[in-house]
Coordinates of C-alpha atoms and ligand atoms in Angstrom, one line a residue:
M197 CA -37.1 2.3 36.1
N198 CA -40.4 3.3 34.5
F199 CA -43.5 3.0 36.6
Q200 CA -45.8 4.5 34.0
R201 CA -48.3 2.7 31.9
P202 CA -47.0 1.7 28.4
K203 CA -47.5 4.3 25.7
G204 CA -50.9 4.0 24.0
T205 CA -52.6 2.3 26.9
N206 CA -55.1 3.6 29.5
D207 CA -56.1 2.8 33.1
I208 CA -59.8 2.8 33.1
L209 CA -60.6 4.1 36.6
P210 CA -63.7 4.1 38.7
G211 CA -65.9 7.0 37.6
V212 CA -65.1 6.1 34.0
S213 CA -65.5 2.3 34.2
E214 CA -69.2 2.8 35.0
K215 CA -69.5 4.3 31.5
W216 CA -67.8 1.2 30.0
Q217 CA -70.2 -1.0 31.9
F218 CA -73.2 0.9 30.6
I219 CA -71.9 0.7 27.0
E220 CA -71.2 -3.0 27.3
E221 CA -74.5 -3.7 29.1
T222 CA -76.5 -1.8 26.4
A223 CA -74.7 -3.9 23.7
R224 CA -75.4 -7.2 25.5
L225 CA -79.1 -6.5 25.8
L226 CA -79.5 -5.3 22.3
F227 CA -77.5 -8.2 20.8
R228 CA -79.6 -10.6 22.7
D229 CA -82.7 -9.1 21.0
Y230 CA -81.0 -10.0 17.7
Q231 CA -80.1 -13.5 19.0
Y232 CA -76.4 -13.1 19.3
Q233 CA -74.5 -15.2 21.9
E234 CA -71.2 -14.2 23.4
I235 CA -67.9 -15.8 22.4
R236 CA -64.6 -15.3 24.2
T237 CA -61.4 -16.2 22.4
P238 CA -57.8 -16.0 23.6
I239 CA -56.0 -12.6 23.7
F240 CA -53.2 -14.1 21.7
E241 CA -53.2 -16.3 18.6
H242 CA -50.8 -18.0 16.2
Y243 CA -49.4 -15.3 14.0
E244 CA -50.6 -17.1 10.9
V245 CA -54.2 -16.9 11.9
I246 CA -54.0 -13.1 11.7
S247 CA -51.6 -12.8 8.8
R248 CA -53.6 -15.2 6.6
S249 CA -57.0 -13.5 7.4
V250 CA -56.2 -9.8 7.6
G251 CA -53.6 -9.9 4.8
D252 CA -49.8 -9.6 4.8
T253 CA -49.9 -6.3 2.9
T254 CA -52.2 -4.5 5.3
D255 CA -50.9 -1.9 7.8
I256 CA -52.2 -4.2 10.6
V257 CA -50.0 -7.1 9.7
S258 CA -47.0 -5.3 8.1
K259 CA -46.6 -2.7 10.8
E260 CA -48.9 -3.0 13.8
M261 CA -48.6 -6.5 15.2
Y262 CA -47.6 -7.2 18.8
D263 CA -46.0 -10.5 17.8
F264 CA -43.3 -12.5 19.5
Y265 CA -41.8 -15.9 19.9
D266 CA -42.9 -17.7 23.1
K267 CA -40.6 -19.9 25.1
G268 CA -41.6 -22.8 22.9
E269 CA -40.5 -20.9 19.8
R270 CA -44.0 -20.5 18.6
H271 CA -44.7 -17.3 16.6
V272 CA -47.7 -15.8 18.3
T273 CA -49.3 -12.3 18.4
L274 CA -51.6 -10.3 20.6
R275 CA -54.8 -10.1 18.6
P276 CA -55.2 -6.9 16.6
E277 CA -58.9 -7.5 15.8
G278 CA -61.7 -9.9 16.6
T279 CA -62.8 -11.5 13.4
A280 CA -59.9 -13.7 12.5
P281 CA -59.8 -15.4 16.0
I282 CA -63.5 -16.0 15.8
V283 CA -63.3 -17.5 12.4
R284 CA -60.5 -19.7 13.7
A285 CA -62.7 -20.8 16.6
Y286 CA -65.7 -21.3 14.3
V287 CA -63.7 -23.7 12.1
E288 CA -61.8 -25.4 15.0
N289 CA -65.0 -26.1 16.9
K290 CA -66.9 -27.0 13.7
L291 CA -69.7 -24.6 14.5
Y292 CA -70.9 -25.0 10.9
G293 CA -72.2 -28.5 11.8
P294 CA -75.9 -29.3 11.3
E295 CA -76.5 -29.3 15.1
F296 CA -75.8 -25.5 15.2
P297 CA -78.3 -22.7 14.4
K298 CA -77.9 -21.0 11.0
P299 CA -76.9 -18.3 10.8
Y300 CA -74.6 -18.8 13.8
K301 CA -74.4 -15.4 15.5
M302 CA -71.8 -14.4 18.0
F303 CA -70.7 -11.2 19.7
Y304 CA -67.5 -10.2 21.6
T305 CA -66.1 -7.5 23.7
G306 CA -62.4 -7.0 24.7
P307 CA -59.0 -5.5 24.2
M308 CA -57.2 -5.5 20.8
F309 CA -53.6 -4.5 20.2
R310 CA -52.0 -2.6 17.4
Y311 CA -48.6 -0.8 17.4
E312 CA -49.8 2.5 16.1
R313 CA -48.9 6.1 16.7
P314 CA -51.0 7.0 19.7
Q315 CA -53.4 9.9 19.5
K316 CA -56.9 10.9 20.5
G317 CA -59.1 7.9 19.7
R318 CA -56.1 5.8 18.5
L319 CA -54.4 3.6 21.1
R320 CA -52.1 0.6 21.2
Q321 CA -54.4 -1.3 23.5
F322 CA -58.0 -0.4 22.6
H323 CA -61.3 -2.1 23.0
Q324 CA -63.8 -3.4 20.5
I325 CA -67.4 -4.6 20.7
G326 CA -68.2 -6.6 17.7
V327 CA -70.5 -9.2 16.1
E328 CA -70.1 -12.0 13.5
A329 CA -72.9 -13.8 11.7
F330 CA -72.0 -17.0 9.9
G331 CA -73.9 -18.8 7.2
S332 CA -76.2 -16.3 5.5
A333 CA -75.5 -14.9 2.1
N334 CA -78.8 -13.0 2.2
P335 CA -78.4 -9.3 1.8
A336 CA -81.0 -8.9 4.6
T337 CA -78.3 -10.1 7.0
D338 CA -76.1 -7.2 5.8
V339 CA -78.9 -4.8 6.4
E340 CA -80.2 -6.1 9.7
T341 CA -76.7 -6.1 11.1
M342 CA -76.0 -2.6 10.0
A343 CA -79.4 -1.6 11.5
M344 CA -78.4 -3.3 14.8
A345 CA -75.2 -1.1 14.9
L346 CA -77.3 2.0 14.3
D347 CA -79.9 0.9 16.9
F348 CA -77.0 0.6 19.4
F349 CA -75.8 4.2 18.9
K350 CA -79.4 5.4 19.1
Q351 CA -79.9 3.6 22.4
L352 CA -76.8 5.2 23.8
G353 CA -78.2 8.6 22.8
I354 CA -75.6 9.3 20.0
Q355 CA -77.3 11.2 17.2
Q356 CA -74.7 12.8 14.9
I357 CA -73.8 9.7 12.9
R358 CA -73.7 8.7 9.3
L359 CA -73.8 5.3 7.6
V360 CA -71.4 5.0 4.6
I361 CA -71.4 1.9 2.4
N362 CA -69.6 0.4 -0.5
S363 CA -69.3 -2.9 -2.3
L364 CA -66.0 -4.7 -2.9
G365 CA -67.9 -7.3 -5.0
D366 CA -66.8 -10.9 -5.5
K367 CA -63.6 -12.5 -6.9
E368 CA -64.6 -11.7 -10.4
T369 CA -65.2 -8.0 -9.5
R370 CA -61.9 -7.8 -7.7
Q371 CA -59.9 -9.2 -10.6
A372 CA -61.4 -6.8 -13.1
Y373 CA -61.0 -3.8 -10.8
R374 CA -57.5 -4.7 -9.8
E375 CA -56.4 -4.4 -13.4
A376 CA -58.2 -1.1 -13.9
L377 CA -56.7 0.3 -10.7
I378 CA -53.1 -0.8 -11.6
A379 CA -53.5 0.7 -15.1
Y380 CA -54.7 4.0 -13.6
L381 CA -52.0 4.2 -10.9
E382 CA -49.0 3.0 -12.9
P383 CA -48.4 6.3 -14.7
H384 CA -48.2 8.0 -11.3
F385 CA -45.9 5.4 -9.8
A386 CA -43.0 7.8 -9.0
E387 CA -45.4 10.1 -7.2
L388 CA -46.8 7.5 -4.9
S389 CA -45.7 6.8 -1.3
E390 CA -43.1 4.1 -0.8
D391 CA -45.8 1.9 0.8
S392 CA -48.1 2.3 -2.1
Q393 CA -45.3 1.6 -4.6
R394 CA -44.6 -1.6 -2.9
R395 CA -48.2 -2.5 -2.7
L396 CA -49.3 -1.5 -6.2
H397 CA -48.9 -4.9 -7.8
E398 CA -49.3 -7.0 -4.7
N399 CA -52.5 -5.4 -3.5
P400 CA -53.6 -2.2 -5.3
L401 CA -56.7 -1.8 -3.2
R402 CA -54.4 -0.9 -0.3
V403 CA -53.4 2.2 -2.1
L404 CA -57.0 3.5 -1.8
D405 CA -56.8 3.0 2.0
S406 CA -53.6 4.9 2.3
K407 CA -53.5 7.8 4.7
D408 CA -50.5 9.4 2.9
K409 CA -51.1 12.8 1.3
R410 CA -49.0 11.8 -1.8
D411 CA -51.5 8.9 -2.5
K412 CA -54.7 10.7 -1.5
Q413 CA -54.6 13.1 -4.6
F414 CA -54.8 10.0 -6.9
V415 CA -57.4 8.2 -4.9
A416 CA -60.0 10.9 -5.5
E417 CA -59.8 10.4 -9.2
A418 CA -59.4 6.6 -9.1
P419 CA -61.8 4.4 -11.1
S420 CA -64.8 3.4 -9.1
I421 CA -65.1 -0.3 -8.1
L422 CA -68.8 0.0 -8.5
D423 CA -68.3 0.3 -12.3
Y424 CA -66.6 -3.1 -12.2
L425 CA -69.1 -5.1 -10.1
S426 CA -70.0 -8.5 -11.6
E427 CA -73.6 -9.2 -12.3
A428 CA -74.0 -11.2 -9.0
A429 CA -72.2 -8.5 -7.0
K430 CA -74.5 -5.8 -8.6
V431 CA -77.6 -7.8 -7.6
H432 CA -76.4 -8.1 -4.0
F433 CA -75.5 -4.4 -3.7
E434 CA -78.7 -3.3 -5.2
A435 CA -80.7 -5.5 -2.8
V436 CA -78.8 -4.0 0.2
K437 CA -79.6 -0.5 -0.9
E438 CA -83.2 -1.4 -1.5
M439 CA -83.5 -3.0 1.9
L440 CA -81.9 0.0 3.6
D441 CA -84.5 2.2 1.8
A442 CA -87.3 -0.2 3.0
L443 CA -86.2 0.4 6.6
E444 CA -85.9 4.1 5.9
I445 CA -82.2 4.1 6.9
S446 CA -80.3 6.8 5.2
Y447 CA -76.8 6.1 3.9
E448 CA -74.1 7.4 1.6
V449 CA -72.2 5.4 -1.0
D450 CA -68.4 6.0 -1.0
S451 CA -66.8 4.0 -3.8
N452 CA -63.3 4.8 -2.6
M453 CA -63.9 3.2 0.8
V454 CA -62.0 -0.2 0.9
R455 CA -61.3 -0.7 4.7
G456 CA -58.0 -1.8 6.2
L457 CA -58.5 -5.6 6.0
D458 CA -58.2 -7.8 3.0
Y459 CA -60.9 -10.3 3.9
Y460 CA -64.0 -8.3 2.9
T461 CA -66.3 -9.1 -0.1
H462 CA -69.5 -7.4 -1.2
T463 CA -71.0 -5.0 1.3
I464 CA -68.6 -3.0 3.5
F465 CA -69.7 -0.1 5.8
E466 CA -68.5 2.5 8.3
I467 CA -70.5 4.5 10.8
M468 CA -68.9 7.9 11.1
S469 CA -69.4 10.3 13.9
D470 CA -70.0 13.9 12.9
A471 CA -69.6 15.2 16.5
P472 CA -67.0 17.9 16.7
G473 CA -63.4 17.1 17.5
M474 CA -63.3 13.5 16.3
G475 CA -60.8 14.3 13.6
A476 CA -59.3 11.5 11.6
Q477 CA -60.7 9.1 14.2
A478 CA -64.4 9.6 13.4
T479 CA -65.1 6.0 12.4
I480 CA -66.8 4.5 15.4
C481 CA -68.0 1.3 13.8
A482 CA -66.8 -0.6 10.7
G483 CA -67.4 -4.0 9.1
G484 CA -68.8 -5.9 6.2
R485 CA -69.2 -9.2 4.5
Y486 CA -66.4 -11.7 4.3
D487 CA -67.6 -14.7 2.3
H488 CA -64.3 -16.5 1.8
L489 CA -62.5 -16.2 5.2
V490 CA -64.0 -19.4 6.7
E491 CA -62.7 -21.4 3.8
E492 CA -59.4 -19.6 3.9
L493 CA -58.9 -20.9 7.4
G494 CA -59.8 -24.4 6.6
G495 CA -63.6 -24.5 7.1
E496 CA -66.5 -25.3 4.8
P497 CA -67.4 -22.4 2.4
T498 CA -69.5 -20.2 4.7
P499 CA -70.7 -16.6 3.9
A500 CA -70.4 -14.2 6.8
F501 CA -71.0 -10.7 8.0
G502 CA -69.7 -8.7 11.0
F503 CA -68.6 -5.4 12.4
A504 CA -66.5 -4.0 15.2
M505 CA -67.0 -0.8 17.2
G506 CA -64.2 1.1 19.0
V507 CA -65.2 1.7 22.6
E508 CA -62.8 4.5 23.2
R509 CA -64.1 6.3 20.2
I510 CA -67.7 5.8 21.3
L511 CA -66.8 7.4 24.7
L512 CA -65.3 10.4 22.8
T513 CA -68.4 10.7 20.8
L514 CA -70.6 10.6 23.9
E515 CA -68.5 13.3 25.4
S516 CA -68.5 15.4 22.3
E517 CA -72.3 15.1 22.0
E518 CA -72.6 15.8 25.8
V519 CA -74.7 12.7 26.4
V520 CA -75.2 12.0 30.0
L521 CA -75.4 8.2 30.7
P522 CA -77.6 7.1 33.6
A523 CA -75.8 6.0 36.8
L524 CA -75.8 2.3 37.3
N525 CA -74.7 2.1 40.9
E526 CA -77.1 3.5 43.4
L527 CA -76.7 3.0 47.1
D528 CA -79.7 1.8 49.1
A529 CA -78.3 2.5 52.5
Y530 CA -75.4 4.2 54.3
V531 CA -74.7 3.4 57.9
V532 CA -73.4 6.3 60.0
S533 CA -71.7 5.0 63.2
L534 CA -70.6 7.4 66.0
G535 CA -68.1 6.2 68.6
E536 CA -65.9 3.2 68.6
E537 CA -68.3 1.2 70.7
T538 CA -70.7 1.1 67.7
N539 CA -68.1 -0.5 65.4
V540 CA -69.4 -4.1 65.7
A541 CA -73.1 -3.1 65.5
A542 CA -72.4 -1.1 62.4
L543 CA -70.7 -4.1 60.8
K544 CA -73.6 -6.3 61.7
V545 CA -76.1 -3.8 60.2
V546 CA -74.3 -3.3 56.8
Q547 CA -73.9 -7.1 56.5
A548 CA -77.6 -7.7 57.3
I549 CA -78.7 -5.1 54.7
R550 CA -76.4 -6.7 52.1
N551 CA -77.7 -10.1 52.9
F552 CA -81.2 -8.9 52.1
G553 CA -79.9 -8.0 48.6
F554 CA -79.6 -4.3 49.1
S555 CA -76.4 -2.2 48.5
A556 CA -74.9 -0.7 51.6
D557 CA -71.8 1.0 52.8
R558 CA -70.6 2.5 56.1
D559 CA -67.7 4.5 57.6
V560 CA -64.7 2.5 58.6
M561 CA -62.4 5.4 59.1
G562 CA -63.8 6.6 62.4
R563 CA -64.7 10.0 60.9
K564 CA -66.9 12.6 62.5
A565 CA -70.7 12.6 61.9
K566 CA -70.6 15.5 59.4
A567 CA -68.0 13.8 57.2
Q568 CA -70.0 10.5 57.2
F569 CA -73.3 12.3 56.2
K570 CA -71.4 13.9 53.4
S571 CA -70.2 10.5 52.2
A572 CA -73.8 9.2 52.3
D573 CA -74.9 12.2 50.3
K574 CA -72.1 11.9 47.7
A575 CA -72.9 8.2 47.2
G576 CA -76.6 9.1 46.7
A577 CA -77.8 6.9 49.5
K578 CA -81.5 6.4 49.7
L579 CA -81.5 5.7 53.4
V580 CA -79.1 6.8 56.1
L581 CA -79.0 4.7 59.3
T582 CA -77.4 6.3 62.3
I583 CA -76.3 4.6 65.4
G584 CA -74.5 6.2 68.3
G585 CA -73.8 5.1 71.9
N586 CA -77.3 6.0 73.1
E587 CA -79.1 4.1 70.3
L588 CA -76.8 1.1 70.9
E589 CA -77.7 1.0 74.6
Q590 CA -81.5 1.1 73.7
G591 CA -81.0 -1.5 70.9
I592 CA -82.3 0.9 68.2
I593 CA -81.1 2.7 65.0
N594 CA -82.3 5.8 63.4
V595 CA -83.4 5.5 59.8
K596 CA -83.7 8.6 57.6
G597 CA -85.2 8.7 54.0
M598 CA -82.9 11.1 52.2
A599 CA -85.5 12.2 49.6
S600 CA -88.0 13.4 52.3
R601 CA -85.7 13.8 55.3
Q602 CA -88.3 11.8 57.3
E603 CA -86.9 9.8 60.1
K604 CA -88.0 6.8 62.2
A605 CA -86.3 4.6 64.8
F606 CA -86.3 0.9 64.3
S607 CA -85.0 -1.8 66.6
L608 CA -81.7 -3.4 65.6
T609 CA -83.6 -6.8 65.6
D610 CA -85.9 -5.3 62.9
I611 CA -82.9 -4.4 60.8
Y612 CA -81.2 -7.8 61.2
E613 CA -84.4 -9.9 60.6
H614 CA -86.7 -7.7 58.4
F615 CA -84.6 -5.1 56.7
D616 CA -86.7 -5.6 53.5
D617 CA -89.8 -4.5 55.5
V618 CA -88.0 -1.5 56.9
Y619 CA -86.9 -0.6 53.4
D620 CA -90.5 -0.8 52.1
E621 CA -91.9 1.2 55.0
M622 CA -89.4 4.0 54.5
T623 CA -90.0 4.0 50.7
M624 CA -93.8 4.3 51.3
M625 CA -93.2 7.1 53.7
M626 CA -91.1 9.0 51.1
M627 CA -93.6 8.4 48.4
D628 CA -96.5 9.7 50.6
S629 CA -94.6 12.8 51.4
E630 CA -94.2 13.5 47.7
D631 CA -98.0 13.8 47.0
Ligands
LIG40 P1 -58.7 3.4 11.2 O1 -58.9 3.6 9.7 O2 -59.2 4.5 12.0 O3 -57.3 3.0 11.5 P2 -59.3 0.6 11.0 O4 -59.8 0.5 9.6 O5 -58.0 0.2 11.4 O6 -59.6 2.1 11.5 P3 -60.9 -1.6 12.1 O7 -59.8 -2.5 12.1 O8 -62.0 -1.8 11.1 O9 -60.4 -0.1 12.0 O10 -61.6 -1.5 13.5 C1 -62.9 -1.2 13.8 C2 -63.0 0.0 14.8 O11 -62.2 -0.2 15.9 C3 -62.6 1.3 14.2 O12 -63.7 1.9 13.4 C4 -62.3 2.1 15.4 O13 -63.5 2.6 16.0 C5 -61.7 1.1 16.3 N1 -60.2 1.1 16.2 C6 -59.4 0.6 15.3 N2 -58.1 0.8 15.6 C7 -58.1 1.5 16.8 C8 -57.1 2.1 17.6 N3 -55.8 1.9 17.3 N4 -57.5 2.7 18.7 C9 -58.8 2.9 19.0 N5 -59.8 2.4 18.3 C10 -59.5 1.7 17.2
LIG41 MG1 -56.1 1.3 11.5

């Protein structure tokens, strides 16, 4: 029997989940400013949706899929990425129709699944936050979307990052480059990895994305795709660079970068973290343009642009850069109750406070006063309300402002009926004592 989590997965525990919430909340607010709406697609899809989109010769499809046949003999797979399912949904729900805004902009957050060798920043269940914009061929869309990703990292307080771009051009570009790349690699056929040998004629671009040492020596000297851009592809890429300059966004061009998915066209990009210790898992955001995928999955020809960020890698970056995220959960009031006879009153008090819309907690373990005050302190409670046998008899409760240590007794009726006023009064008292 094995009561351990599956290899390559994580339990995201309280204490850490707050960080996840902060990251997701920051993304939601920022994406809203850019007019993106949330989409939630199934965690599993028909195998074909992924294999057709991502490409049969990619690592993702050929090695990393969590696919299986369900009880109805359907070939399905846990989703390895977010774009293909969203394109499937876009086509299926006819979101290209005239009644929908153009471009149609969506974001998502959630788990993705890839059967990989687990290591730091590389998991089998990992999480992405991503966006997709459908309908715009304008290079300004490429640039504002990359700018949004950079804005996001800036808002989180991440500083040591680099934007790397390349162009994969259009169909004409790819055809010309394909031939040049095969011609360059063929003489070295015997020295390539088995994977690359197999892929050389099927999909030579994959060789450039190989992580195998044997292939890497040839990649460095490979012809540059930028020398094969068609006229239209050149115009698009030049416009992207010009617009990045106009926004004073610095970037590097890496003509060997091809990305691990087949669907990209024109602009592709990665945002790399230069924080120490990220190793080979330094890419925290990746994406690009995919102008033919909607058509490929049966929709009207629709240009598109998107990216995905790895949440686990963002957390590693935050840690490495020693960024402290603000705490989201503050406690307004903690109720200390002394003696069993106060149990009911304490219950009524916390519930009253919560009903007024404040956060509140209390002791339910029958602990001594000291331990309860310690809990209040640890939770960062703004107010501590104390009730013992004497107070209960008099129908009162002691309220203490933790910032100023000032105390005042209120009637229990005040708490039940006007806790908002009590809260205001105590807050004023604490502010006055600050001056
Ligand atoms: P890599 O080259 O690191 O394998 P990839 O090209 O497979 O990345 P994408 O499919 O473009 O990555 O995914 C976008 C982002 O999702 C990556 O930049 C990374 O931050 C994150 N990511 C991808 N795979 C994993 C994984 N197995 N574990 C954790 N994060 C991942
Ligand atoms: Mg990968």
